[in-house]
Amino acid sequence: MQKTLIWDLPTRLFHWLLVASLLAQYATAEWLDNAIQWHFYIGYFTLFLVVFRIMWGVVGTQYAKFSSFVAGPKRVINYLKTVFDRDSAPSVGHNPLGGWFVIVMLVLVAIQAISGLFMTDDIFLDGPYRQLAGDETLDLMNTLHHLAFDLLLYVIALHIGAVMFYSVFKRQKLVAAMIHGNKVSKTAGIAHSRLLRAIIVAVIAALAVYLAIEVYPPAPQVGEYYY
């Protein structure tokens, strides 16, 4: 058993930047006055994070790839049988159950970020796609935006609870591993974080979000808002 690099730097940065983004989103929507413009900006950044993570889940390092942690029902059930075994062998990357939490989290954050493109503060600010949608679509997006947020609160609470359970009961330091990237394991880790590849993926993700927000949507018609 030795410490080995499991979580690459891009994956760790994504994790903590997503935490910061969700906290900032909540603060700008619920706590801070006159911060809706920042709420929009942070939402765009959150969308970038989601796009990056989806791409990194395909071309990233071994344990960042979806193929390494998206497990079938049999593996999940077999893993559940060992959850309360204090001495069960820890998973190298995400465990089969935690892997599905990653997927659920990404889907909910993506829904919230995309639906946010249709939101408005009913005063000055509109999302870039609001004028392209009809009333039914806008109502749906408004519902999805708030529903995804409510579900995220439950998922985040479960995630925090799971981290505490693994830290205390199973003596697995998941938070520390997501900071320095190392885990104690018999399995070989990754050689490096593939930073050049991550930079290329980040540039592509940023370009995709920029095109979606700034280039594709038509500019608002002045006559629609001023008479």
XYZ file of C-alpha atoms in Angstrom:
227
model
C 0.000 0.000 0.000
C 1.466 3.345 -1.014
C 0.342 6.845 -1.840
C -0.254 7.278 -5.529
C -1.670 10.072 -7.692
C -5.314 9.348 -8.536
C -7.022 12.700 -9.046
C -5.403 14.886 -11.681
C -5.106 18.629 -11.147
C -7.834 19.577 -13.681
C -10.340 17.290 -11.935
C -9.459 18.759 -8.551
C -9.731 22.318 -9.854
C -13.089 21.529 -11.422
C -14.372 20.129 -8.130
C -13.439 23.130 -6.007
C -14.346 25.721 -8.637
C -17.779 24.109 -8.917
C -18.176 24.336 -5.135
C -17.211 28.015 -5.242
C -19.507 28.675 -8.206
C -22.546 27.099 -6.559
C -21.930 29.062 -3.357
C -21.540 32.272 -5.356
C -24.680 31.510 -7.344
C -26.650 31.093 -4.152
C -25.174 34.225 -2.590
C -25.872 36.436 -5.601
C -29.442 35.161 -5.868
C -30.448 35.028 -2.191
C -28.131 37.088 -0.016
C -26.663 40.001 -1.977
C -28.666 42.950 -3.271
C -28.259 44.123 -6.863
C -26.034 41.164 -7.741
C -28.128 39.532 -10.464
C -25.662 40.554 -13.178
C -22.983 38.639 -11.290
C -25.432 35.755 -10.943
C -25.614 35.614 -14.745
C -21.824 35.824 -15.155
C -21.186 33.082 -12.607
C -23.856 30.981 -14.299
C -21.950 31.248 -17.581
C -18.768 30.185 -15.795
C -20.624 27.256 -14.235
C -21.799 26.198 -17.683
C -18.162 26.312 -18.825
C -17.196 24.036 -15.920
C -19.881 21.520 -16.871
C -18.843 21.488 -20.533
C -15.208 21.080 -19.520
C -15.977 18.191 -17.153
C -18.049 16.364 -19.764
C -15.206 16.630 -22.255
C -12.612 15.713 -19.618
C -14.726 12.696 -18.740
C -14.026 11.429 -22.255
C -10.399 12.439 -22.906
C -9.027 13.016 -19.405
C -6.853 10.862 -17.186
C -7.806 7.313 -16.222
C -9.853 7.971 -13.088
C -11.464 11.151 -14.435
C -13.050 9.290 -17.350
C -16.704 8.314 -17.141
C -15.734 4.837 -18.299
C -13.809 4.313 -15.056
C -16.655 5.074 -12.652
C -20.032 4.793 -14.374
C -20.960 1.290 -13.252
C -23.813 -1.020 -14.114
C -26.533 -2.103 -11.646
C -24.727 -5.302 -10.636
C -21.560 -3.498 -9.584
C -23.579 -0.884 -7.692
C -25.556 -3.569 -5.823
C -22.406 -5.523 -4.979
C -20.797 -2.343 -3.712
C -23.815 -1.495 -1.550
C -23.341 -4.807 0.246
C -19.934 -3.597 1.482
C -20.860 -0.035 2.451
C -21.136 -0.784 6.169
C -18.062 -2.995 6.199
C -15.521 -0.794 7.960
C -12.579 -2.729 6.531
C -13.737 -3.081 2.939
C -11.130 -2.158 0.356
C -11.468 1.490 -0.720
C -12.176 2.264 -4.354
C -9.264 3.690 -6.281
C -11.283 6.397 -7.995
C -15.001 7.021 -7.518
C -16.803 4.042 -6.064
C -19.701 2.610 -8.154
C -22.313 4.504 -6.119
C -20.350 7.747 -5.935
C -19.825 7.633 -9.679
C -23.559 7.931 -10.219
C -23.650 10.858 -7.804
C -21.170 12.590 -10.109
C -23.490 12.032 -13.071
C -26.564 13.243 -11.167
C -24.694 16.333 -9.996
C -23.495 17.172 -13.517
C -26.982 16.715 -14.959
C -28.599 18.945 -12.323
C -25.964 21.669 -12.645
C -26.254 21.503 -16.437
C -30.054 21.827 -16.245
C -29.778 24.810 -13.943
C -27.110 26.502 -16.054
C -28.902 25.953 -19.372
C -32.307 26.961 -18.029
C -30.663 30.072 -16.603
C -29.994 31.228 -20.160
C -33.763 31.828 -20.429
C -34.173 33.669 -17.109
C -34.880 37.341 -16.448
C -34.834 39.625 -13.431
C -38.032 41.263 -14.809
C -36.312 44.653 -14.747
C -33.116 45.080 -16.775
C -31.492 41.714 -17.404
C -32.532 38.883 -19.673
C -30.735 35.633 -20.398
C -29.377 35.417 -23.974
C -32.054 32.951 -25.099
C -35.091 34.487 -23.449
C -36.314 36.341 -26.515
C -36.085 33.203 -28.664
C -38.540 31.184 -26.573
C -42.295 31.238 -26.257
C -44.206 31.543 -22.998
C -44.548 27.784 -22.513
C -40.819 27.257 -22.941
C -40.028 30.122 -20.580
C -42.359 28.690 -17.950
C -40.711 25.282 -18.328
C -37.221 26.743 -18.013
C -38.220 28.745 -14.964
C -39.593 25.597 -13.339
C -36.496 23.575 -14.234
C -34.176 26.302 -12.942
C -35.725 26.300 -9.492
C -36.418 22.552 -9.352
C -32.821 21.703 -10.266
C -31.613 24.024 -7.518
C -33.867 22.399 -4.918
C -32.711 18.928 -5.952
C -29.092 20.084 -5.887
C -29.488 21.026 -2.236
C -30.510 17.442 -1.419
C -27.714 15.960 -3.525
C -25.136 18.254 -1.934
C -26.408 17.352 1.542
C -26.129 13.648 0.684
C -22.646 14.212 -0.705
C -21.472 15.986 2.434
C -23.049 13.282 4.579
C -21.330 10.556 2.543
C -17.950 12.279 2.859
C -18.379 12.477 6.630
C -19.458 8.815 6.781
C -16.423 7.666 4.803
C -14.088 9.876 6.835
C -15.351 8.783 10.256
C -16.703 5.251 9.834
C -14.560 3.883 7.003
C -11.496 6.057 7.753
C -11.104 7.154 4.130
C -9.930 10.751 3.739
C -11.820 11.759 0.617
C -11.512 15.525 1.088
C -7.741 15.402 1.490
C -7.457 13.236 -1.627
C -9.405 15.819 -3.632
C -6.936 18.487 -2.468
C -3.567 16.840 -3.085
C -4.767 14.128 -5.466
C -3.143 11.173 -3.716
C -4.702 8.024 -2.286
C -3.230 5.067 -0.456
C -3.705 2.138 -2.816
C -2.163 -1.032 -4.204
C -3.316 -0.005 -7.664
C -1.039 2.074 -9.861
C -2.086 5.674 -10.166
C -1.659 8.113 -13.016
C 1.728 9.373 -14.143
C 0.726 13.015 -14.519
C -2.255 15.337 -14.912
C -2.007 15.873 -18.694
C -2.118 19.621 -18.201
C -1.541 20.521 -21.867
C -4.504 18.374 -22.880
C -6.575 19.948 -20.093
C -5.697 23.447 -21.316
C -6.772 22.555 -24.852
C -10.044 21.102 -23.538
C -10.618 24.221 -21.400
C -10.068 26.500 -24.406
C -12.518 24.472 -26.509
C -15.086 24.491 -23.691
C -14.687 28.251 -23.189
C -15.046 28.873 -26.920
C -18.181 26.730 -27.072
C -19.786 28.624 -24.183
C -18.759 31.989 -25.659
C -20.307 31.101 -29.018
C -23.474 29.860 -27.334
C -23.871 33.005 -25.223
C -22.398 35.842 -27.247
C -22.512 34.822 -30.907
C -25.486 32.578 -31.567
C -28.315 34.479 -29.798
C -29.440 37.563 -31.740
C -29.016 40.916 -30.031
C -32.175 42.289 -28.373
C -34.169 44.646 -30.538
C -34.164 48.077 -28.908
C -37.697 48.675 -30.046
C -38.909 45.701 -28.040
C -37.968 47.336 -24.764
C -38.130 51.066 -25.362
C -41.045 53.029 -26.775
